[in-house]
Structures are given as C-alpha cells and as structure tokens.
XYZ file of N, CA, C and O in Angstrom:
760
model
N 65.069 -7.983 -115.463
C 65.483 -7.682 -113.729
C 64.310 -6.482 -113.105
O 64.557 -5.435 -113.960
N 63.552 -6.544 -112.338
C 62.438 -5.669 -111.900
C 63.430 -4.469 -111.466
O 64.653 -4.742 -110.783
N 63.225 -3.420 -111.570
C 63.347 -2.112 -110.907
C 64.023 -2.224 -109.209
O 62.717 -2.363 -108.838
N 65.022 -1.720 -108.729
C 64.790 -1.526 -107.301
C 64.452 -0.666 -106.941
O 64.148 0.804 -107.403
N 63.394 -0.602 -105.696
C 62.700 0.305 -105.124
C 63.551 1.444 -104.558
O 64.764 1.399 -104.049
N 63.382 2.723 -104.455
C 64.244 4.027 -104.242
C 64.271 4.235 -102.580
O 63.504 3.551 -102.041
N 64.896 5.163 -102.372
C 65.140 5.018 -100.767
C 63.837 5.503 -100.259
O 63.758 5.173 -99.152
N 62.644 6.218 -100.253
C 61.566 6.420 -99.794
C 60.221 5.543 -100.199
O 59.433 5.777 -99.349
N 60.462 4.469 -100.994
C 59.686 3.736 -101.204
C 59.505 2.420 -99.974
O 60.435 2.004 -99.639
N 57.900 1.937 -100.143
C 57.615 1.092 -99.160
C 57.498 -0.323 -99.656
O 56.938 -1.200 -99.176
N 57.305 -0.556 -101.148
C 56.967 -1.594 -101.766
C 58.170 -3.123 -101.328
O 57.666 -3.876 -101.523
N 59.314 -2.449 -100.900
C 60.018 -3.555 -100.535
C 59.904 -4.002 -99.439
O 60.005 -5.449 -98.887
N 59.222 -3.257 -98.572
C 58.818 -3.802 -96.979
C 57.689 -4.633 -97.295
O 57.293 -5.486 -96.754
N 56.622 -4.094 -97.938
C 55.478 -4.884 -98.235
C 55.659 -6.094 -98.857
O 54.994 -7.066 -98.545
N 56.579 -6.283 -99.791
C 57.209 -7.779 -100.299
C 57.504 -8.445 -99.055
O 57.176 -9.678 -99.363
N 58.191 -8.045 -98.160
C 59.052 -8.870 -97.216
C 57.557 -9.492 -96.372
O 57.716 -10.683 -95.865
N 56.771 -8.293 -95.961
C 55.718 -8.966 -95.229
C 54.773 -9.713 -95.485
O 54.524 -10.646 -94.758
N 54.661 -9.699 -96.900
C 53.725 -10.439 -97.325
C 54.103 -12.026 -97.672
O 53.226 -12.584 -97.399
N 55.452 -12.369 -97.963
C 56.036 -13.311 -98.016
C 55.968 -14.160 -96.502
O 56.227 -15.165 -96.096
N 55.974 -13.530 -95.217
C 56.013 -14.032 -93.903
C 54.439 -13.853 -93.451
O 54.465 -14.258 -92.085
N 53.728 -13.859 -93.921
C 52.515 -13.735 -93.427
C 52.021 -15.226 -92.843
O 52.158 -16.306 -93.772
N 51.459 -15.450 -92.042
C 51.489 -16.710 -91.476
C 49.922 -17.036 -91.512
O 48.996 -16.123 -91.362
N 49.488 -18.395 -91.807
C 48.261 -18.959 -92.288
C 46.972 -18.561 -91.026
O 47.934 -19.113 -89.781
N 46.063 -17.983 -91.171
C 45.277 -18.147 -89.904
C 44.302 -19.490 -89.813
O 43.821 -19.714 -91.067
N 43.945 -19.735 -88.493
C 42.984 -20.826 -88.258
C 41.800 -19.940 -87.989
O 41.844 -19.234 -87.202
N 40.994 -20.784 -88.157
C 39.648 -20.366 -87.964
C 39.107 -20.996 -86.134
O 39.856 -22.020 -85.893
N 38.526 -20.245 -85.538
C 38.299 -20.380 -84.173
C 36.990 -21.778 -84.336
O 36.064 -21.532 -85.179
N 37.371 -22.621 -83.265
C 36.341 -23.587 -82.838
C 35.602 -23.533 -81.887
O 36.063 -22.992 -80.940
N 34.405 -23.370 -81.816
C 33.183 -23.244 -80.885
C 33.579 -24.352 -79.694
O 34.046 -25.746 -79.951
N 33.291 -23.853 -78.232
C 33.346 -24.520 -77.290
C 32.464 -26.021 -77.203
O 31.493 -25.841 -77.958
N 33.231 -26.970 -76.761
C 32.039 -27.896 -76.717
C 31.026 -28.459 -75.781
O 31.301 -27.221 -75.082
N 30.106 -28.606 -76.398
C 28.680 -28.909 -75.748
C 28.832 -30.105 -74.504
O 29.286 -30.821 -74.820
N 27.877 -29.814 -73.633
C 27.866 -31.002 -72.714
C 27.607 -32.410 -73.015
O 28.067 -33.440 -72.766
N 26.904 -32.424 -74.308
C 26.627 -33.755 -74.842
C 27.780 -34.067 -75.732
O 27.047 -35.293 -76.483
N 28.388 -33.557 -76.373
C 29.357 -33.893 -77.189
C 30.466 -35.074 -76.957
O 31.521 -35.863 -77.745
N 30.533 -35.334 -75.451
C 31.394 -36.771 -75.095
C 32.780 -36.145 -74.825
O 32.933 -35.172 -74.710
N 33.685 -37.190 -74.673
C 35.145 -36.412 -74.110
C 35.971 -35.842 -74.973
O 35.846 -36.279 -76.318
N 36.783 -35.139 -74.880
C 37.384 -34.438 -75.575
C 38.422 -35.217 -75.653
O 39.437 -35.151 -74.721
N 38.996 -35.523 -76.941
C 40.482 -36.082 -77.249
C 41.752 -35.355 -77.398
O 42.517 -35.249 -77.243
N 40.973 -34.339 -78.007
C 42.118 -33.355 -78.319
C 41.621 -31.827 -78.221
O 40.736 -31.551 -78.255
N 42.520 -30.838 -77.972
C 42.099 -29.626 -77.703
C 42.866 -28.559 -78.089
O 43.994 -28.796 -78.233
N 42.444 -27.445 -78.971
C 43.130 -26.597 -79.621
C 43.205 -25.165 -78.649
O 42.351 -24.965 -78.289
N 44.200 -24.818 -78.947
C 44.657 -23.530 -78.190
C 43.655 -22.373 -78.437
O 43.740 -21.232 -77.637
N 43.542 -22.449 -79.799
C 42.991 -20.810 -80.414
C 41.199 -21.419 -80.230
O 40.490 -20.710 -81.266
N 40.532 -22.318 -79.634
C 39.112 -22.139 -79.548
C 38.722 -21.240 -79.001
O 39.143 -20.733 -77.844
N 36.959 -21.022 -79.193
C 36.454 -20.282 -78.396
C 36.177 -20.672 -77.244
O 36.198 -21.709 -76.566
N 36.218 -19.287 -76.266
C 36.232 -19.630 -74.806
C 34.864 -19.839 -74.389
O 33.657 -19.252 -75.155
N 34.286 -20.320 -73.216
C 32.732 -20.926 -72.811
C 32.618 -19.871 -72.501
O 33.022 -18.844 -71.616
N 30.809 -19.347 -72.483
C 30.433 -18.454 -72.075
C 30.380 -18.808 -70.594
O 29.902 -19.608 -70.069
N 30.582 -17.479 -69.541
C 30.467 -17.708 -68.142
C 28.894 -16.813 -67.633
O 29.037 -15.747 -68.376
N 28.254 -17.609 -67.058
C 26.788 -16.708 -66.765
C 27.439 -16.013 -66.011
O 28.102 -16.303 -64.826
N 26.753 -14.743 -65.988
C 26.885 -13.483 -65.206
C 25.721 -13.460 -64.326
O 24.613 -13.034 -64.810
N 25.871 -13.635 -62.868
C 24.699 -13.409 -62.375
C 24.859 -12.495 -60.884
O 25.539 -12.618 -60.598
N 23.970 -11.595 -61.065
C 23.964 -10.634 -60.197
C 23.481 -11.303 -58.853
O 23.844 -10.918 -57.604
N 22.718 -12.070 -58.586
C 22.219 -12.761 -57.181
C 23.797 -13.554 -56.598
O 23.769 -13.499 -55.336
N 24.550 -14.067 -57.325
C 25.948 -14.672 -56.747
C 26.510 -13.287 -55.938
O 26.908 -13.177 -55.043
N 26.506 -12.179 -56.776
C 27.629 -11.485 -56.513
C 26.753 -10.662 -55.286
O 27.410 -10.226 -54.303
N 25.510 -10.613 -55.254
C 24.974 -9.906 -53.998
C 24.911 -10.960 -53.059
O 24.690 -10.284 -51.708
N 24.531 -11.939 -53.009
C 25.032 -12.825 -51.989
C 26.232 -13.085 -51.305
O 26.499 -13.104 -49.994
N 27.373 -12.849 -52.221
C 28.904 -13.008 -51.589
C 29.099 -11.868 -51.216
O 30.282 -11.596 -50.215
N 28.726 -10.389 -51.411
C 29.160 -9.093 -50.781
C 28.785 -8.826 -49.544
O 29.975 -8.501 -48.685
N 28.193 -9.463 -48.906
C 27.704 -9.235 -47.547
C 28.686 -10.042 -46.630
O 29.189 -10.039 -45.513
N 28.893 -11.467 -47.061
C 29.951 -12.414 -46.628
C 31.519 -11.741 -46.384
O 31.956 -11.636 -45.752
N 31.981 -10.892 -47.791
C 33.050 -10.509 -48.207
C 33.420 -9.109 -47.055
O 34.291 -9.117 -46.320
N 32.268 -8.338 -46.780
C 32.236 -7.194 -46.130
C 32.259 -7.738 -44.501
O 33.111 -7.441 -43.882
N 31.750 -8.573 -44.176
C 31.725 -9.156 -42.686
C 33.088 -9.800 -42.343
O 33.840 -9.459 -41.456
N 33.691 -10.507 -43.389
C 35.081 -11.305 -43.464
C 36.053 -10.071 -42.971
O 36.933 -9.829 -42.389
N 35.978 -8.992 -43.733
C 36.864 -7.762 -44.054
C 36.726 -7.077 -42.614
O 37.790 -6.716 -41.850
N 35.635 -6.973 -42.169
C 35.309 -6.399 -40.861
C 35.844 -6.889 -39.606
O 36.573 -6.389 -38.840
N 35.585 -8.020 -39.903
C 36.013 -9.203 -38.298
C 37.519 -9.248 -38.420
O 38.144 -9.116 -37.332
N 38.153 -9.352 -39.568
C 39.505 -9.429 -39.563
C 40.250 -7.982 -39.037
O 41.317 -7.937 -38.683
N 39.763 -6.715 -39.749
C 40.028 -5.612 -39.328
C 40.067 -5.432 -37.599
O 40.914 -4.909 -37.029
N 38.977 -5.724 -37.032
C 38.965 -5.694 -35.590
C 39.839 -6.752 -34.922
O 40.323 -6.065 -34.006
N 40.157 -7.806 -35.629
C 40.851 -8.558 -34.823
C 42.379 -7.982 -34.889
O 42.891 -8.230 -34.007
N 42.657 -7.832 -35.968
C 43.866 -6.910 -35.932
C 44.220 -6.000 -35.254
O 45.032 -5.608 -34.250
N 43.382 -4.977 -34.882
C 43.045 -3.766 -34.010
C 43.687 -4.439 -32.754
O 43.969 -3.781 -31.957
N 42.567 -4.824 -32.742
C 42.706 -5.607 -30.994
C 43.846 -6.482 -30.692
O 44.594 -6.142 -29.648
N 44.367 -7.008 -31.505
C 45.947 -7.929 -31.574
C 46.976 -6.639 -31.282
O 47.830 -7.068 -30.535
N 46.575 -5.434 -31.943
C 47.695 -4.536 -31.896
C 47.550 -3.919 -30.440
O 48.471 -3.417 -29.625
N 46.257 -3.491 -29.851
C 46.107 -3.091 -28.695
C 46.689 -4.354 -27.399
O 47.546 -3.960 -26.233
N 46.265 -5.773 -27.814
C 46.705 -6.200 -26.778
C 48.257 -6.534 -26.550
O 48.965 -7.055 -25.655
N 48.861 -6.670 -27.679
C 50.496 -6.326 -27.554
C 51.205 -5.354 -27.318
O 52.242 -5.131 -27.336
N 50.118 -4.359 -26.983
C 51.265 -2.750 -27.024
C 51.810 -2.873 -25.537
O 51.574 -3.903 -24.433
N 53.042 -2.099 -25.211
C 53.390 -1.881 -24.153
C 52.655 -1.418 -22.578
O 52.895 -1.668 -21.971
N 51.541 -0.710 -23.245
C 50.829 -0.142 -21.989
C 49.883 -1.365 -21.469
O 50.253 -1.653 -20.059
N 49.590 -2.346 -22.146
C 48.635 -3.531 -21.488
C 49.921 -4.246 -21.169
O 49.493 -4.971 -19.768
N 51.090 -4.737 -21.443
C 51.955 -5.328 -21.203
C 52.368 -4.716 -19.693
O 52.774 -5.537 -18.299
N 52.744 -3.581 -19.476
C 53.161 -2.684 -18.225
C 51.997 -2.953 -17.138
O 52.224 -3.169 -16.063
N 50.846 -2.570 -17.753
C 49.801 -2.683 -16.503
C 49.631 -3.936 -15.598
O 48.992 -4.517 -14.809
N 49.568 -5.312 -16.874
C 49.744 -6.721 -16.233
C 50.671 -6.868 -15.484
O 50.645 -7.540 -14.655
N 52.131 -6.627 -15.879
C 53.436 -6.342 -14.954
C 52.881 -5.757 -13.711
O 53.155 -6.453 -12.624
N 52.315 -4.606 -13.633
C 52.181 -3.899 -12.463
C 51.177 -4.603 -11.522
O 51.489 -4.510 -10.214
N 50.246 -5.341 -12.247
C 48.956 -5.983 -11.435
C 49.907 -7.248 -11.018
O 49.423 -7.647 -9.664
N 50.878 -7.846 -11.403
C 51.443 -9.073 -10.947
C 52.037 -8.980 -9.681
O 52.097 -9.624 -8.762
N 52.994 -7.791 -9.787
C 53.749 -7.286 -8.504
C 52.786 -6.475 -7.372
O 53.486 -6.020 -6.602
N 51.789 -6.219 -7.739
C 50.761 -5.408 -6.980
C 50.605 -6.350 -5.731
O 50.061 -7.483 -5.824
N 50.488 -5.886 -4.712
C 50.104 -6.902 -3.271
C 48.349 -6.976 -3.365
O 48.060 -8.241 -2.999
N 47.773 -6.116 -3.774
C 46.152 -6.292 -3.838
C 46.046 -7.381 -4.983
O 45.134 -8.301 -4.773
N 46.696 -7.344 -6.199
C 46.638 -8.092 -7.115
C 46.602 -9.493 -6.883
O 46.166 -10.331 -7.318
N 47.837 -9.601 -6.278
C 47.930 -11.011 -5.456
C 47.209 -11.435 -4.574
O 47.142 -12.722 -4.585
N 46.837 -10.553 -3.399
C 45.913 -11.171 -2.661
C 44.608 -11.334 -3.159
O 44.294 -12.276 -2.683
N 43.926 -10.752 -4.212
C 43.028 -11.019 -4.578
C 42.562 -11.974 -5.951
O 41.777 -13.019 -6.070
N 43.869 -12.216 -6.566
C 43.672 -12.992 -7.946
C 44.507 -14.193 -7.755
O 43.955 -15.368 -8.374
N 45.416 -14.149 -6.700
C 46.682 -15.271 -6.443
C 47.604 -14.979 -7.597
O 47.955 -14.191 -7.944
N 48.633 -16.043 -7.435
C 49.478 -16.079 -8.793
C 49.073 -16.327 -10.009
O 48.263 -16.454 -10.658
N 49.912 -16.000 -10.656
C 49.987 -16.391 -12.406
C 48.952 -15.621 -12.904
O 48.010 -16.065 -13.878
N 49.029 -14.416 -12.868
C 48.237 -13.420 -13.208
C 48.607 -13.186 -14.758
O 49.228 -12.890 -15.102
N 47.151 -13.124 -15.588
C 47.347 -13.209 -17.202
C 45.848 -12.823 -17.618
O 44.948 -12.373 -16.878
N 45.713 -12.817 -18.905
C 44.647 -12.484 -19.515
C 43.770 -13.473 -19.355
O 43.968 -15.035 -19.126
N 42.391 -13.290 -19.105
C 41.040 -14.124 -18.662
C 40.910 -14.740 -20.029
O 40.726 -16.297 -19.475
N 40.769 -14.585 -21.139
C 40.279 -15.286 -22.178
C 41.924 -15.591 -22.958
O 42.737 -15.117 -22.893
N 41.575 -17.089 -23.510
C 42.694 -17.148 -24.606
C 42.919 -16.079 -25.554
O 44.188 -15.890 -26.195
N 41.956 -15.508 -26.186
C 41.799 -14.295 -27.007
C 41.250 -13.233 -26.429
O 40.325 -13.031 -26.559
N 42.313 -12.451 -25.642
C 41.511 -11.343 -24.907
C 41.384 -10.318 -25.755
O 41.649 -9.949 -27.092
N 39.869 -9.703 -25.166
C 39.391 -8.440 -26.025
C 39.779 -7.282 -25.245
O 39.342 -7.106 -24.195
N 40.446 -6.318 -25.926
C 40.843 -5.017 -25.109
C 39.846 -4.091 -25.593
O 39.798 -3.642 -26.805
N 39.024 -3.561 -24.370
C 38.075 -2.435 -24.698
C 38.650 -1.335 -24.364
O 39.468 -1.058 -23.389
N 38.083 -0.058 -25.241
C 38.466 1.265 -24.839
C 39.544 1.780 -25.926
O 39.658 1.093 -27.032
N 40.000 2.914 -25.358
C 40.548 3.714 -26.330
C 41.968 3.714 -26.128
O 42.453 3.754 -24.777
N 42.948 3.556 -26.769
C 44.368 3.981 -26.523
C 44.867 4.691 -27.807
O 45.480 4.057 -28.932
N 45.017 6.001 -27.381
C 45.508 7.097 -28.330
C 46.433 7.554 -27.597
O 46.348 8.894 -26.816
N 47.700 7.343 -27.857
C 48.892 7.948 -27.173
C 49.401 9.029 -28.000
O 49.910 10.172 -27.432
N 48.884 9.482 -29.260
C 49.135 10.673 -29.772
C 48.590 11.852 -29.287
O 49.208 12.931 -29.020
N 47.323 11.568 -28.900
C 46.335 12.644 -28.470
C 46.477 12.636 -26.826
O 45.578 13.347 -26.515
N 46.790 11.524 -26.398
C 47.176 11.707 -25.020
C 46.031 11.159 -24.394
O 45.543 11.678 -23.211
N 45.397 10.210 -24.600
C 44.012 9.366 -23.863
C 44.367 7.971 -24.245
O 44.480 7.417 -25.029
N 44.478 7.438 -22.887
C 44.344 5.844 -22.589
C 43.268 5.604 -21.699
O 43.096 5.816 -20.579
N 42.411 4.566 -22.294
C 41.303 4.321 -21.358
C 41.011 2.714 -21.538
O 40.067 2.915 -22.404
N 41.626 1.785 -21.093
C 41.623 0.522 -21.451
C 40.698 -0.281 -20.424
O 41.490 0.061 -19.205
N 40.286 -1.629 -20.785
C 39.892 -2.373 -19.920
C 39.722 -3.776 -20.472
O 39.484 -3.690 -21.677
N 40.143 -4.995 -19.591
C 40.323 -6.163 -20.078
C 40.348 -7.317 -18.960
O 40.517 -6.938 -17.629
N 39.543 -8.185 -19.504
C 39.653 -9.529 -18.237
C 41.120 -10.059 -17.695
O 41.769 -10.247 -18.854
N 41.238 -10.152 -16.505
C 42.293 -10.698 -16.138
C 41.881 -12.172 -15.082
O 40.973 -12.139 -14.935
N 42.818 -13.073 -15.042
C 42.691 -14.146 -14.041
C 43.952 -14.364 -13.454
O 44.970 -14.100 -13.733
N 43.810 -15.345 -12.235
C 44.601 -15.518 -11.310
C 44.485 -17.054 -10.830
O 43.486 -17.683 -11.517
N 45.217 -17.231 -9.817
C 44.911 -18.697 -9.790
C 43.787 -18.976 -8.440
O 43.118 -19.706 -8.561
N 43.359 -17.396 -8.234
C 42.212 -17.610 -6.889
C 41.049 -17.200 -7.558
O 39.835 -17.111 -6.773
N 40.962 -16.082 -8.601
C 40.008 -15.606 -9.180
C 39.882 -15.002 -10.352
O 40.791 -14.744 -11.088
N 38.717 -14.128 -10.684
C 38.941 -13.196 -12.154
C 38.344 -11.823 -11.688
O 38.001 -11.757 -10.656
N 38.494 -11.001 -12.830
C 38.028 -9.662 -12.395
C 38.174 -8.729 -13.867
O 38.911 -9.597 -15.019
N 38.004 -7.960 -14.055
C 38.293 -6.561 -15.041
C 39.367 -5.842 -14.546
O 38.879 -5.035 -13.637
N 40.437 -5.435 -15.431
C 41.277 -4.207 -14.613
C 41.054 -3.071 -15.718
O 40.967 -3.745 -16.893
N 40.738 -2.059 -15.314
C 40.852 -0.898 -15.867
C 42.005 -0.173 -15.904
O 42.489 0.171 -14.357
N 42.570 0.699 -16.663
C 43.676 1.639 -16.600
C 43.103 3.035 -17.468
O 42.700 2.639 -18.858
N 43.352 3.915 -16.971
C 42.753 5.183 -17.618
C 44.200 6.317 -17.298
O 44.445 6.481 -16.297
N 44.354 6.589 -18.456
C 45.599 7.989 -17.925
C 45.550 8.691 -19.239
O 45.303 8.584 -20.277
N 45.729 9.977 -18.705
C 45.841 11.263 -19.713
C 47.239 11.721 -19.795
O 47.792 12.109 -18.807
N 47.566 12.827 -20.836
C 48.586 13.628 -21.163
C 47.854 15.081 -21.648
O 47.160 15.347 -22.384
N 47.905 15.804 -20.297
C 47.409 17.086 -20.445
C 47.915 18.086 -21.272
O 47.233 18.817 -22.290
N 49.008 17.934 -21.504
C 49.883 19.016 -22.677
C 50.764 18.261 -23.793
O 50.777 16.968 -23.379
N 50.950 18.753 -24.798
C 51.660 17.911 -26.073
C 52.960 17.258 -25.618
O 52.618 16.152 -25.937
N 53.600 17.877 -24.832
C 54.942 17.461 -24.362
C 55.071 16.838 -22.767
O 56.075 16.710 -22.530
N 53.478 16.722 -22.256
C 53.777 16.351 -20.872
C 53.824 15.206 -20.539
O 54.011 14.079 -21.658
N 53.871 14.535 -19.405
C 53.672 13.165 -18.977
C 52.554 12.565 -18.939
O 51.666 13.524 -18.634
N 52.216 11.521 -18.822
C 50.828 10.797 -18.740
C 50.540 10.781 -17.540
O 51.847 10.445 -16.642
N 49.512 11.092 -16.738
C 49.216 10.949 -15.382
C 48.158 9.760 -15.421
O 46.818 10.346 -16.128
N 48.311 8.985 -14.445
C 47.255 7.784 -14.159
C 46.396 8.306 -13.354
O 46.530 8.932 -12.348
N 44.848 8.074 -13.946
C 43.853 8.853 -13.160
C 42.892 7.516 -12.738
O 42.581 7.721 -11.594
N 42.974 6.663 -13.119
C 42.365 5.381 -12.355
C 43.373 4.275 -12.917
O 43.446 3.856 -13.814
N 43.272 2.982 -11.917
C 43.668 1.868 -12.241
C 43.128 0.930 -10.988
O 43.463 0.864 -9.860
N 42.212 0.120 -11.579
C 41.484 -0.287 -10.874
C 40.842 -1.616 -10.996
O 41.340 -2.226 -12.211
N 40.738 -2.514 -10.082
C 40.405 -4.078 -10.482
C 38.916 -4.321 -10.104
O 38.610 -4.140 -8.580
N 37.907 -4.780 -10.978
C 36.466 -5.048 -10.743
C 36.719 -6.817 -10.294
O 36.838 -7.151 -11.390
N 36.383 -7.098 -9.377
C 36.318 -8.896 -9.067
C 34.692 -9.015 -9.452
O 34.011 -8.383 -9.749
N 34.533 -10.659 -9.624
C 33.643 -11.405 -10.241
C 32.309 -10.768 -9.068
O 31.387 -10.925 -9.602
N 32.535 -10.748 -8.093
C 31.685 -10.427 -6.719
C 30.990 -9.040 -6.682
O 30.330 -8.901 -6.032
N 31.695 -8.132 -7.832
C 31.060 -6.702 -7.718
C 32.054 -5.761 -7.375
O 32.012 -4.627 -7.276
N 32.842 -6.458 -6.243
C 34.025 -5.417 -5.568
C 34.902 -4.753 -6.636
O 35.297 -5.275 -7.416
N 34.877 -3.557 -6.357
C 35.919 -2.491 -7.097
C 37.069 -2.257 -6.369
O 36.897 -1.719 -5.335
N 38.343 -2.521 -6.323
C 39.390 -2.362 -5.621
C 40.370 -1.275 -6.492
O 40.493 -1.308 -7.761
N 40.639 -0.140 -5.942
C 41.620 0.719 -6.571
C 43.163 0.173 -6.130
O 43.534 0.283 -4.929
N 43.919 -0.411 -7.626
C 44.861 -0.397 -7.425
C 45.859 0.805 -7.176
O 47.355 0.750 -6.714
N 45.928 1.831 -7.696
C 46.377 2.992 -7.411
C 46.486 3.871 -6.140
O 45.559 4.190 -5.742
N 47.663 3.545 -5.416
C 47.557 4.018 -3.888
C 48.068 5.351 -4.247
O 48.946 5.686 -4.466
N 47.384 6.088 -3.206
C 47.642 7.704 -3.429
C 49.035 7.980 -2.466
O 49.494 8.892 -3.033
N 48.998 7.218 -1.568
C 50.522 7.164 -0.781
C 51.563 6.896 -1.180
O 52.697 7.283 -1.199
N 51.603 5.943 -2.337
C 52.606 5.757 -3.074
C 52.993 6.614 -4.141
O 51.956 7.204 -4.691
N 54.171 6.105 -4.749
C 54.251 6.981 -6.220
C 53.701 6.304 -7.140
O 53.211 5.148 -7.049
N 53.550 6.967 -8.384
C 52.505 6.477 -9.557
C 53.524 5.135 -10.384
O 54.687 5.433 -10.248
N 53.389 4.008 -9.904
C 54.172 2.895 -10.527
C 54.130 2.898 -12.237
O 55.211 2.583 -12.632
N 53.274 4.019 -12.744
C 53.780 3.974 -14.431
C 54.522 5.162 -14.796
O 54.891 5.557 -16.098
N 54.938 6.110 -13.823
C 55.839 6.854 -14.067
C 57.179 6.650 -14.424
O 57.865 5.746 -13.964
N 57.395 7.153 -15.713
C 59.089 7.082 -15.875
C 59.894 8.023 -15.052
O 60.149 9.281 -15.699
N 60.611 7.511 -14.129
C 61.083 8.373 -12.985
C 62.631 8.659 -13.758
O 63.147 9.721 -13.588
N 63.008 7.999 -14.842
C 64.549 8.439 -15.422
C 64.220 9.832 -16.210
O 65.332 10.692 -16.180
N 63.288 9.656 -16.933
C 63.000 10.934 -17.609
C 62.615 12.244 -16.946
O 63.537 13.097 -17.346
N 62.432 12.102 -15.739
C 62.017 12.962 -14.878
C 63.089 13.460 -14.260
O 63.324 14.819 -14.172
N 63.881 12.706 -14.094
C 65.335 13.054 -13.598
C 66.173 13.677 -14.069
O 66.907 14.646 -14.011
N 66.194 13.424 -15.585
C 66.881 14.167 -16.629
C 66.483 15.470 -16.925
O 67.197 16.599 -16.985
N 65.024 15.905 -16.757
C 64.846 17.214 -16.789
C 65.038 18.287 -15.649
O 65.240 18.034 -14.716
C-alpha cells in the first residue's frame, strides 16, 4: 500500500487532476474557397482572417458622423416643436383676429415636418423663435421673442409678429391689450 500524503502535501491533488485531463484536439485550418462544400464543421476550427482595410473605415466615418449630426438636429428640433411655447403661440395665433383675417381658419405649421428657427432657452430667460405657419387663406412666418430680465422675474413679450408671403409684417402684439402670454394667476398670487 502506498503511503498517504500528509496534510500539507499536494501530491494527492496532482494525482486527481492528472486523471481528469481532457484530451486536446488540434485546430483545423479554415476552408479555402476552392475546397468545395463543407459537409461537417468542427467548432474548434481556426477562424478565417478578416481583411482590415483603412479605406473602408475612412469611407464609413463621414457617413456615420453625418447620420449622427442629422439625427441630433432632428431630435432637438422635435423638442422645440413640441414645446409649450410653440403650442401656446400657435394657439394665440389661431385665436387672434389678425391671424384669422390674414391666414384664415385651421392655422397650423406650414410644413409637414416643421423647422423651428431660433433660440429657446428658458433657463437663461431668452426665447426667440420663428417658424412657418399656414391657414386656409395664406402662409407666413410667425416670430415670437420674449425675455426674462431677472432670475425670478416674469417673461416679457418683446415681439410677436407675422410676416406674410407678400412681404407685409403684421404686429400681433397689441399695445392696447394685455399681453396674451402673461400668466395672470401667478401675478394675482404675488
């Protein structure tokens, strides 16, 4: 009987791992294009070489950058188009006498995918946007400009105008009437 290994000896473990050793298979080269159809395929075969071409990478980089840029611009424009500022100005234009008289009924964006030009920075108190509108009678470009002079102050509308196709520029903000964009409930509370 062979002697038993002592408590600090590793010979017993080596013996166990040697008996569990799995036989290795050699790697098989990838098939060549002229070899004919593959009837069997081993999972441990060598992978084919992939040609690395800098030309392909350099060709696709401008396409990738342009797609990312166009996507980012479309996302930011969609955010502007669906903002409460644009919705409120469109609603005020629909209910305005001048807007109804010049553009007709059913006033909405001029284009199917509207582009909102300008800055919409509520955090710093600057709103200056313009976009195309249309109605049943005509088309035009509406511009809205409003600023907040102090950090906790209210926005003051400086310009709300409609430029028609014939070049006429109509001021929609009537000095005699109250500002249609002021929040009167907030001013009543203070």
